[in-house]
mmCIF file of C-alpha atoms in Angstrom:
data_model
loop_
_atom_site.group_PDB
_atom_site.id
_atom_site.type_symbol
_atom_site.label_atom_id
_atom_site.label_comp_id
_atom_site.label_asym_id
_atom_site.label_seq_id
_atom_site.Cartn_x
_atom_site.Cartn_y
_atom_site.Cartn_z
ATOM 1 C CA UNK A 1 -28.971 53.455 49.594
ATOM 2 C CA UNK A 2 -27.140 51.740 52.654
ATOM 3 C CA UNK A 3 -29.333 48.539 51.648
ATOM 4 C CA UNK A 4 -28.129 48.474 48.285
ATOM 5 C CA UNK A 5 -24.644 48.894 48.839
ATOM 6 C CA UNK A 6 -25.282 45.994 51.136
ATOM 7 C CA UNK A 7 -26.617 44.110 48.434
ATOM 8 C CA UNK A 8 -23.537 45.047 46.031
ATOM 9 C CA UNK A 9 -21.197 43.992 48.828
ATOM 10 C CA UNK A 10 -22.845 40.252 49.015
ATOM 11 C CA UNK A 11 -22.597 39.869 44.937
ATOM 12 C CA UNK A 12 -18.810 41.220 45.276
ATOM 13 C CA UNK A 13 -18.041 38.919 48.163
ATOM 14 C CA UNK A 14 -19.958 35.551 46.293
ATOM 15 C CA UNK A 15 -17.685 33.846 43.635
ATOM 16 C CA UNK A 16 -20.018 33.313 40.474
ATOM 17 C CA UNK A 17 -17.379 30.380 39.543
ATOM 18 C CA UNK A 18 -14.339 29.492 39.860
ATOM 19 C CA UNK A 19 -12.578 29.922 36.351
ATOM 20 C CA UNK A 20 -9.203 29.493 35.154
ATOM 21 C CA UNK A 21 -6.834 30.782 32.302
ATOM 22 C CA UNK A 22 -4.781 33.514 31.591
ATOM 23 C CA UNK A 23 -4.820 35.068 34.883
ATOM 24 C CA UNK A 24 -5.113 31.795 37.085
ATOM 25 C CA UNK A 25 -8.153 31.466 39.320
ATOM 26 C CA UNK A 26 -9.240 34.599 39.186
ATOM 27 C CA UNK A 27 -12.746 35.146 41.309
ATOM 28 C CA UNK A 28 -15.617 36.342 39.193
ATOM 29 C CA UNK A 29 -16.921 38.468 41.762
ATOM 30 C CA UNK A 30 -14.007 41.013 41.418
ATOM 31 C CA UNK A 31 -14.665 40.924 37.579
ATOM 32 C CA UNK A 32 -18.501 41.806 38.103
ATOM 33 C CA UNK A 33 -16.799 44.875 40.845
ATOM 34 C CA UNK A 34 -14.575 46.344 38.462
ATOM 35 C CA UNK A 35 -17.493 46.135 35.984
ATOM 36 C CA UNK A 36 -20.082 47.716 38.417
ATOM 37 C CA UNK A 37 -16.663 50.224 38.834
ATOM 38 C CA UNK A 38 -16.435 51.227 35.972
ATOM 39 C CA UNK A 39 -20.146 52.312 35.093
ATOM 40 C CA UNK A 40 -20.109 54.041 38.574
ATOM 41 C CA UNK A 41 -17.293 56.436 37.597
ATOM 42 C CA UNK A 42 -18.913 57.430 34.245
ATOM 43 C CA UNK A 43 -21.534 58.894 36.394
ATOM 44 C CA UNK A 44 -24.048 55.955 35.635
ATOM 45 C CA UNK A 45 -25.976 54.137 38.778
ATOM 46 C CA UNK A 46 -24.072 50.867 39.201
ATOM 47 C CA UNK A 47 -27.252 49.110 40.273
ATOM 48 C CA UNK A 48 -28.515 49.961 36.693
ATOM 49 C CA UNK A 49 -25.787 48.509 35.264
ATOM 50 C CA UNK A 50 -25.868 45.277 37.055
ATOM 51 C CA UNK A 51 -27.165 43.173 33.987
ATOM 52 C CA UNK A 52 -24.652 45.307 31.474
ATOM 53 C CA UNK A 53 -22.128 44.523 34.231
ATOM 54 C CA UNK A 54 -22.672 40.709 34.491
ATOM 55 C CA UNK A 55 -23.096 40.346 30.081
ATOM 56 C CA UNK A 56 -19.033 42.131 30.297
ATOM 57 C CA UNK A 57 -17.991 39.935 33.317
ATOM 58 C CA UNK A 58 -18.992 36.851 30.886
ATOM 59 C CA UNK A 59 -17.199 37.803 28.055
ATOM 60 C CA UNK A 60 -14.243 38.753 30.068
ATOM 61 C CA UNK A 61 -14.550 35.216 31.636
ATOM 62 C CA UNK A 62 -14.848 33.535 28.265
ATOM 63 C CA UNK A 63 -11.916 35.578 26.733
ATOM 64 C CA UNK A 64 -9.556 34.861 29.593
ATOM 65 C CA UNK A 65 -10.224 30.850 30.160
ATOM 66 C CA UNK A 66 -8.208 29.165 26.844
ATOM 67 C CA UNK A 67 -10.430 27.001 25.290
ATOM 68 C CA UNK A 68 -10.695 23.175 25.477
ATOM 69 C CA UNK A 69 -8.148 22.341 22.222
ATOM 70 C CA UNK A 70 -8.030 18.383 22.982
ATOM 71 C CA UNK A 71 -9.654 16.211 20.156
ATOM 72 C CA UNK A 72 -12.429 14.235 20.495
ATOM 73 C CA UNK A 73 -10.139 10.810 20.746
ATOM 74 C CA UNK A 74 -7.899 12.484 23.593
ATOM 75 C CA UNK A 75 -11.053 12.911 25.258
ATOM 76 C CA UNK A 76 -11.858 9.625 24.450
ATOM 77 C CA UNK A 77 -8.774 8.394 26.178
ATOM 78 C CA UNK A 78 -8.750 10.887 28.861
ATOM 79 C CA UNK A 79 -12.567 9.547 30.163
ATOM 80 C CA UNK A 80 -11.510 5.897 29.382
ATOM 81 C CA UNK A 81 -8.327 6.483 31.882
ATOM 82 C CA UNK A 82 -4.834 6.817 29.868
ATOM 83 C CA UNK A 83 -3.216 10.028 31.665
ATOM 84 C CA UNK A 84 -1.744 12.424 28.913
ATOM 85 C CA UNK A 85 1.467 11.950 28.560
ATOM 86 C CA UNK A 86 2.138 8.480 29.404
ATOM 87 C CA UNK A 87 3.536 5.658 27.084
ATOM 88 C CA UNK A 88 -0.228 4.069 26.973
ATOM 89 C CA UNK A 89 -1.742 7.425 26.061
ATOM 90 C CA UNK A 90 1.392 8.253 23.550
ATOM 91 C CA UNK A 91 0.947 4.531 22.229
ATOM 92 C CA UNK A 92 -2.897 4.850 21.818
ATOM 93 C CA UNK A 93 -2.977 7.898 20.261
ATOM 94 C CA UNK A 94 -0.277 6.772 17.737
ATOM 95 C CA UNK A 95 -2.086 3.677 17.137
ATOM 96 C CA UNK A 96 -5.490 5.368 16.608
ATOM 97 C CA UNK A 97 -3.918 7.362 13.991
ATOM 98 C CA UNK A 98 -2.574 5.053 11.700
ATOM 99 C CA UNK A 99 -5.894 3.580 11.507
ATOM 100 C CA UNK A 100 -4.934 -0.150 11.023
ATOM 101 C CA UNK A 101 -7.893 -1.967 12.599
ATOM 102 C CA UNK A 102 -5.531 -4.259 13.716
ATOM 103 C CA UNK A 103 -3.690 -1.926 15.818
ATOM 104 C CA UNK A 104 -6.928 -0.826 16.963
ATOM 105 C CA UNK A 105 -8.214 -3.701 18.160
ATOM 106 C CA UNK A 106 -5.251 -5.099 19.693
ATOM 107 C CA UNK A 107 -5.198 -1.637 22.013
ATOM 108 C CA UNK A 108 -8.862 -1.890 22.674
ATOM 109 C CA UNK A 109 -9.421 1.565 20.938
ATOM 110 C CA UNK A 110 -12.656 -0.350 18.555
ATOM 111 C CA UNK A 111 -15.513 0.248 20.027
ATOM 112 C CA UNK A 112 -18.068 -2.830 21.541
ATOM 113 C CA UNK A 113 -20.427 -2.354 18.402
ATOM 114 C CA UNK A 114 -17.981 -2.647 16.050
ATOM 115 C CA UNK A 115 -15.974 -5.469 17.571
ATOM 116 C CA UNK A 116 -19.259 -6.919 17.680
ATOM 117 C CA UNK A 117 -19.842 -6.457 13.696
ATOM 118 C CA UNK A 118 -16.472 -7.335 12.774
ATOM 119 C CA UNK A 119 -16.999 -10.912 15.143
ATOM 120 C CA UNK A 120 -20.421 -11.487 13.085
ATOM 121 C CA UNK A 121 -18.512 -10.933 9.367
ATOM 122 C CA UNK A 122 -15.995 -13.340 10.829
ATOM 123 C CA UNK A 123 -18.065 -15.599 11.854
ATOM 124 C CA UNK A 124 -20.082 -15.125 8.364
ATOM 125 C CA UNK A 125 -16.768 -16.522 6.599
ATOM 126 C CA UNK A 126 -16.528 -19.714 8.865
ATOM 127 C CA UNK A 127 -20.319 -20.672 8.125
ATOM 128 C CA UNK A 128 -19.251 -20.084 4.058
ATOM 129 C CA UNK A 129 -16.354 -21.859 4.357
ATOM 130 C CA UNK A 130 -17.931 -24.780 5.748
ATOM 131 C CA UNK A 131 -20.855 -24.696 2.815
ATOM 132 C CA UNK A 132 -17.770 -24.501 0.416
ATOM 133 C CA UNK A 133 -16.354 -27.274 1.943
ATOM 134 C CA UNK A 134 -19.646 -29.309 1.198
ATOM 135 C CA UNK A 135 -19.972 -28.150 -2.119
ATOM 136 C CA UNK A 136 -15.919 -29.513 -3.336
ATOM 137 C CA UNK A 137 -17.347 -32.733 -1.883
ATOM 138 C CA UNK A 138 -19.656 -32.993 -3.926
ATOM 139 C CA UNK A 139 -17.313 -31.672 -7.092
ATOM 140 C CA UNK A 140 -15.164 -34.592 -6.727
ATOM 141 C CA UNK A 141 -17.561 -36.947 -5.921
ATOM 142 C CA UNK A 142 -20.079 -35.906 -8.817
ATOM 143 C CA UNK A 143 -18.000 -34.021 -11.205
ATOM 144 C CA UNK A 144 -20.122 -35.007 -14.204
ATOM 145 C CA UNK A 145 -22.650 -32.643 -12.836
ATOM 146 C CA UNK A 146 -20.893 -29.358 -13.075
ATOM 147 C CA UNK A 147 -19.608 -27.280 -16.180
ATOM 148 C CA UNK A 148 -21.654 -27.052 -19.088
ATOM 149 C CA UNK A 149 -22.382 -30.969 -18.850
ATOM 150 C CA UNK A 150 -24.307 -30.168 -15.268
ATOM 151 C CA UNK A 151 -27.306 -28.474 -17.321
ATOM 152 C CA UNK A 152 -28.328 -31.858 -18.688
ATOM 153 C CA UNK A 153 -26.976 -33.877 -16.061
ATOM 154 C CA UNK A 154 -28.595 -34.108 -12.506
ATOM 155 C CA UNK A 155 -27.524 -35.414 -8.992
ATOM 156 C CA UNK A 156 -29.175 -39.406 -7.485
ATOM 157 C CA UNK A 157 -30.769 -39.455 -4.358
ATOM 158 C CA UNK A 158 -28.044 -39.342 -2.025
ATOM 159 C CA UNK A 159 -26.261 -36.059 -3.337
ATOM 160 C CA UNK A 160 -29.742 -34.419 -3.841
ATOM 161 C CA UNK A 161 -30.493 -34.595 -0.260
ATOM 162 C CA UNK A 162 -26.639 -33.785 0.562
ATOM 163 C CA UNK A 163 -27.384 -30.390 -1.452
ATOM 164 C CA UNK A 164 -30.986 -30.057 -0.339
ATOM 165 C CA UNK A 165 -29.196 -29.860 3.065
ATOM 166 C CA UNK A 166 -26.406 -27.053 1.816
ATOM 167 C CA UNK A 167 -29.190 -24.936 0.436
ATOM 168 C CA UNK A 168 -31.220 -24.767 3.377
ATOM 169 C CA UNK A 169 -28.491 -24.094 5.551
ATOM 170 C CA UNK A 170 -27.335 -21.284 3.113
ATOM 171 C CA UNK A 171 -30.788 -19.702 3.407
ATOM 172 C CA UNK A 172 -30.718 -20.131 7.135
ATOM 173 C CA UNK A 173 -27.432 -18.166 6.945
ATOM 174 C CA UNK A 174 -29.510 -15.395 4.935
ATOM 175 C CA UNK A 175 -31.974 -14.965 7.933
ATOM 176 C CA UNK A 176 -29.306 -14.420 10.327
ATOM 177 C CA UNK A 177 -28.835 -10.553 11.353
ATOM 178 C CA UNK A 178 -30.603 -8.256 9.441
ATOM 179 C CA UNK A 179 -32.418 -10.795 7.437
ATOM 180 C CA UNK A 180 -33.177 -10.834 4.032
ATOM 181 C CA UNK A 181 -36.177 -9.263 1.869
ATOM 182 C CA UNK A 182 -39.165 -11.185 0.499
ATOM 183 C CA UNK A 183 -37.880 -10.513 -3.404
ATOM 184 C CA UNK A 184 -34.594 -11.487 -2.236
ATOM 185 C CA UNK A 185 -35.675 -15.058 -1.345
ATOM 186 C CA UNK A 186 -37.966 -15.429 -4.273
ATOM 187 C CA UNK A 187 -35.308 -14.845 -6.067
ATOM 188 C CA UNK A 188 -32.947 -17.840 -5.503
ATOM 189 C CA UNK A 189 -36.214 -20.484 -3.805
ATOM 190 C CA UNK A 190 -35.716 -23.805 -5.439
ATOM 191 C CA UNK A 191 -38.267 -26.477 -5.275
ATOM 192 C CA UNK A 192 -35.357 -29.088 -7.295
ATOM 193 C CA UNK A 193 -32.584 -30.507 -5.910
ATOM 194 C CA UNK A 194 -30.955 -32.479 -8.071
ATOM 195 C CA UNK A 195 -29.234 -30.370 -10.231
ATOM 196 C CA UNK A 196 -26.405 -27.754 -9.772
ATOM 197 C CA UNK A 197 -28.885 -24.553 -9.214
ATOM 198 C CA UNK A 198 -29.283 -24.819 -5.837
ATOM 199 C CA UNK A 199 -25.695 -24.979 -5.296
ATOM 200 C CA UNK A 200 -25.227 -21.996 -7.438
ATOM 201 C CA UNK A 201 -27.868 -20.314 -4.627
ATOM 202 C CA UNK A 202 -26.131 -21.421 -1.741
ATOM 203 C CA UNK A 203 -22.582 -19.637 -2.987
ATOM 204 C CA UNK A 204 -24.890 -16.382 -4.009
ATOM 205 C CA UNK A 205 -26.254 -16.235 -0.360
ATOM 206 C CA UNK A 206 -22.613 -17.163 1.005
ATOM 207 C CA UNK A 207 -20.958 -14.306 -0.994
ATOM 208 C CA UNK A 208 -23.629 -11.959 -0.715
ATOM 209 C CA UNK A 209 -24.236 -12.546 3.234
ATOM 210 C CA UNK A 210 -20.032 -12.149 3.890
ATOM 211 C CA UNK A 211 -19.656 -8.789 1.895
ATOM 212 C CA UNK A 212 -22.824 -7.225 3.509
ATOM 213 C CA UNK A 213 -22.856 -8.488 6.753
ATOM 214 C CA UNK A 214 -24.778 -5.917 9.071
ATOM 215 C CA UNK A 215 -27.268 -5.150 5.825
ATOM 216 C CA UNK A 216 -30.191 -6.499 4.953
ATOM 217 C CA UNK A 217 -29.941 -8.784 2.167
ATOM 218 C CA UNK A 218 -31.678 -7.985 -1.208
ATOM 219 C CA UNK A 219 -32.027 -8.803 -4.646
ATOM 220 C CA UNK A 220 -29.357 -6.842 -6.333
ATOM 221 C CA UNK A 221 -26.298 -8.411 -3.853
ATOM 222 C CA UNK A 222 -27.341 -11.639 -5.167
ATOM 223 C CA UNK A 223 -27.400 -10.980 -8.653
ATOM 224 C CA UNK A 224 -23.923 -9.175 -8.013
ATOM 225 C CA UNK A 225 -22.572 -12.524 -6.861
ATOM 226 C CA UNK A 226 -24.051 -14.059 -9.427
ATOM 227 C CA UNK A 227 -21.011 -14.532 -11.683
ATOM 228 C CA UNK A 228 -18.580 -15.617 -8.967
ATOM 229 C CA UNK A 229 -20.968 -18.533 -8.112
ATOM 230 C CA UNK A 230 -21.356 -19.777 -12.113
ATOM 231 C CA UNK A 231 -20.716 -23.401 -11.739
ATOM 232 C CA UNK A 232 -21.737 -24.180 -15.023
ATOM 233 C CA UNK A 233 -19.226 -22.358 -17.040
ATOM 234 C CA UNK A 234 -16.554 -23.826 -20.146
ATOM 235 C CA UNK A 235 -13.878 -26.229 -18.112
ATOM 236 C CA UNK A 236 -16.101 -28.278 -16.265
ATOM 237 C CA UNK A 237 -15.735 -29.467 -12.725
ATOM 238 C CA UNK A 238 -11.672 -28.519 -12.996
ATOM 239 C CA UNK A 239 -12.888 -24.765 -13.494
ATOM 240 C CA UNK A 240 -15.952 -25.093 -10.879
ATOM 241 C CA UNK A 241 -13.334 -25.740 -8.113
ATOM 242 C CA UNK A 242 -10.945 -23.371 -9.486
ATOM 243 C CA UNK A 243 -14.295 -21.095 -8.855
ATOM 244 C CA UNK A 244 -14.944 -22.274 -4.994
ATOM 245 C CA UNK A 245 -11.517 -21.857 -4.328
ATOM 246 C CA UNK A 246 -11.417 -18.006 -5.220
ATOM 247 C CA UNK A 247 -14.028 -17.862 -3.124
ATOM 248 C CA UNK A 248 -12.877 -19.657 -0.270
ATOM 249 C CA UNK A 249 -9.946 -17.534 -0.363
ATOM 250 C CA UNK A 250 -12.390 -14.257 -0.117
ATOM 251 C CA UNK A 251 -13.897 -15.451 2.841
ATOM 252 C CA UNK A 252 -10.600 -16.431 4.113
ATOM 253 C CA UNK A 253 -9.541 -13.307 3.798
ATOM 254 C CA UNK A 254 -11.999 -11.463 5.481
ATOM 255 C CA UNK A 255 -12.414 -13.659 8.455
ATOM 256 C CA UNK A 256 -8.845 -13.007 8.928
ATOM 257 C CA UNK A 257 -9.159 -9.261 8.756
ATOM 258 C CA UNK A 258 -12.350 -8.993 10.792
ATOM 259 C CA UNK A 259 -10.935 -11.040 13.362
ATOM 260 C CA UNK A 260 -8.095 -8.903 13.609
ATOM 261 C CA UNK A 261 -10.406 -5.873 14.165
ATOM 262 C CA UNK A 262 -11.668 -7.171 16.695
ATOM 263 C CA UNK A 263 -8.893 -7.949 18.521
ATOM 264 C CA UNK A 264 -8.503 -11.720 17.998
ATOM 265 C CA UNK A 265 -4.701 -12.771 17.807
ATOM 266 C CA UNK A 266 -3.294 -14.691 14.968
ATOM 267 C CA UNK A 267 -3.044 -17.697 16.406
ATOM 268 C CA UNK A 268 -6.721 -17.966 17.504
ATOM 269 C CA UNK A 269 -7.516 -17.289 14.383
ATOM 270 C CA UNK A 270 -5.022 -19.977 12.748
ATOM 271 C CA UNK A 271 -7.304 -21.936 15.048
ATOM 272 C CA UNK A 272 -10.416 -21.041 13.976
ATOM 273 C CA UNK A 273 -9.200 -21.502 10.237
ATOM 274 C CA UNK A 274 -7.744 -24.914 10.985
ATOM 275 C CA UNK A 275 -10.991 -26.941 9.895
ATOM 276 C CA UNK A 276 -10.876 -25.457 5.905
ATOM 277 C CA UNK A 277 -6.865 -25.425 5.592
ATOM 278 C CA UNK A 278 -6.919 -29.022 3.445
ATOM 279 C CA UNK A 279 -10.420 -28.086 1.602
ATOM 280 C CA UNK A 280 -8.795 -28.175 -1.900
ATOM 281 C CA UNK A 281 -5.657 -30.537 -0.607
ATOM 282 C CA UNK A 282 -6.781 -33.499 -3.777
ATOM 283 C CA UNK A 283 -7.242 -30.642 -6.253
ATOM 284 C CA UNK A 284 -3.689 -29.460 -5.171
ATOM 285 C CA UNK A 285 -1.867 -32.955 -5.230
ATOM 286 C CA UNK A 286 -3.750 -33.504 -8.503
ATOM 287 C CA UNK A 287 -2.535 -30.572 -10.060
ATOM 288 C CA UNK A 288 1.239 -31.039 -9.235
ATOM 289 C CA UNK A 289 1.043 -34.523 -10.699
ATOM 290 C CA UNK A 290 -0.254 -33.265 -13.588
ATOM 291 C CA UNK A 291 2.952 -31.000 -13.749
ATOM 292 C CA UNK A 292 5.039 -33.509 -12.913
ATOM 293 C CA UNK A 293 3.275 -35.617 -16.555
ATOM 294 C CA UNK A 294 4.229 -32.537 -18.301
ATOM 295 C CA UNK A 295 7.097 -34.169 -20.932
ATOM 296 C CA UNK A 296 10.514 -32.248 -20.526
ATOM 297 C CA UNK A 297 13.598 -31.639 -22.785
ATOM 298 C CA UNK A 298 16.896 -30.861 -22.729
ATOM 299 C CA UNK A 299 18.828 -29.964 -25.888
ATOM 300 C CA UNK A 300 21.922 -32.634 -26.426
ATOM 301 C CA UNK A 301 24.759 -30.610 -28.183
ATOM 302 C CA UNK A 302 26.789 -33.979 -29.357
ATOM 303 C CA UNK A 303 23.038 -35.100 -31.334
ATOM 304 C CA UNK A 304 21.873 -31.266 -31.829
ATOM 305 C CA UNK A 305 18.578 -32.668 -30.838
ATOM 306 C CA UNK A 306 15.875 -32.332 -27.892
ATOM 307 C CA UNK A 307 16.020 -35.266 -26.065
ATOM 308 C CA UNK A 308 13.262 -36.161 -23.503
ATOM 309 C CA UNK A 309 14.359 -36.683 -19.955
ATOM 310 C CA UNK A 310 11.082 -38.101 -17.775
#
């Protein structure tokens, strides 16, 4: 009997943990005694009880430590080293909840893979802004060749291999990342390059590639893009470029918003956009002169008669 009590007295004396809550640091080992206690005065053999007694010191424990109510971001921020209670914690949290990926990004609060993705949709833009670029060049150089007039009318030597070149860089773009599936590039191969098709292609793959930028690319995005890369529609070249230029400013757009996601101040990215600012600069000029051809009037009261003025 003596060596039992002897063994009680060791598990009394040896703190299980240390736990906090309600009633502070409050030793485990006296919960387990007044456990033991209280089986031994209702006549039962504490010793029996010492499994019983260590199942009620749990729950006790459990009940009386408050439970961990922070969210998963103010853990987040806790592990990543903002103190609670701070201005950078109270700033971070506040940021992280209006969700902007802006204010994200600019606090750091984006995580490395998806700073990562939102560099590599940037970067997706710039390449299909460049192939844009390409593509007006040859619009105003060539303009015969696009609207309804471009089915029957092809490309000489020099532009052919000036949109043999686009096309295979657009298809290189299509291999970059995730790649693209074997029906995919079936589906927009051309063997001809002097006529508009392959141009048609290239904006497919640029569209398609800058709206699904961490996905493979397959059949179905291209065929989606399909009618926002119809160069061949009523309107001729005037409505082509009118075409490129929506979608230059889609991939303007985006590289401006993924950029901010991940971080990247504005003027960086002015920077980066500098190159395709003056893309459509002769379309532009061209159309403001034709506004300024437009004939005006102005009604003269003394002839009660429209009178031109330019």
């Amino acid at each position: 009997m003596i060596d039992r009590l002897r063994q009680l007295q060791g598990l009394l004396n040896t703190p299980i943990n240390q736990g906090g809550g309600l009633l502070g640091n409050l030793n485990q080992g006296a919960l387990l005694g007044a456990a033991l206690y209280g089986q031994g005065i209702q006549g039962k053999d504490p010793f029996a009880s010492l499994l019983p007694a260590f199942t009620q010191t749990a729950q006790l424990q459990k009940f009386i430590t408050p439970k961990d109510k922070r969210t998963p971001l103010m853990k987040e921020l806790e592990s990543a080293g903002y103190v609670v209670g701070t201005p950078e914690y109270k700033k971070a949290i506040l940021a992280a909840n209006v969700k902007t990926e802006s204010g994200a990004g600019s606090l750091n609060l984006v995580s490395k893979s998806n700073i990562d993705n939102a560099k590599i949709s940037a970067d997706y833009s710039l390449k299909g802004l460049n192939l844009i670029k390409r593509v007006n060049d040859i619009a105003n150089r060539s303009p015969d060749a696009f609207g309804i007039a471009g089915a029957f009318k092809g490309f000489g030597k020099d532009v052919s291999t000036e949109v043999e070149g686009i096309y295979k860089d657009a298809i290189n773009l299509s291999r970059e990342g995730t790649g693209i599936e074997s029906g995919a590039l079936s589906f927009i191969d051309n063997k001809d390059f002097s006529g508009i098709k392959p141009l048609q292609n290239s904006l497919k793959i640029i569209l398609a590639r800058s709206r699904n930028p961490n996905n493979r690319l397959l059949k179905d995005m291209l065929v989606e893009a399909g009618d926002d890369s119809d160069l061949r529609g009523l309107g001729g070249v005037q409505k082509a470029q009118e075409k490129l230029q929506f979608i230059a400013a889609e991939l303007t757009d985006n590289a401006i918003r993924q950029f901010r996601a991940a971080g990247i101040g504005d003027d960086e990215i002015k920077e980066k956009l500098q190159p395709f600012e003056d893309i459509f600069k002769k379309e532009t000029q061209q159309q403001e002169s034709n506004i300024n051809k437009i004939p005006q009037f102005k009604y003269d009261t003394k002839k009660k008669k429209l009178i031109k003025i330019n």
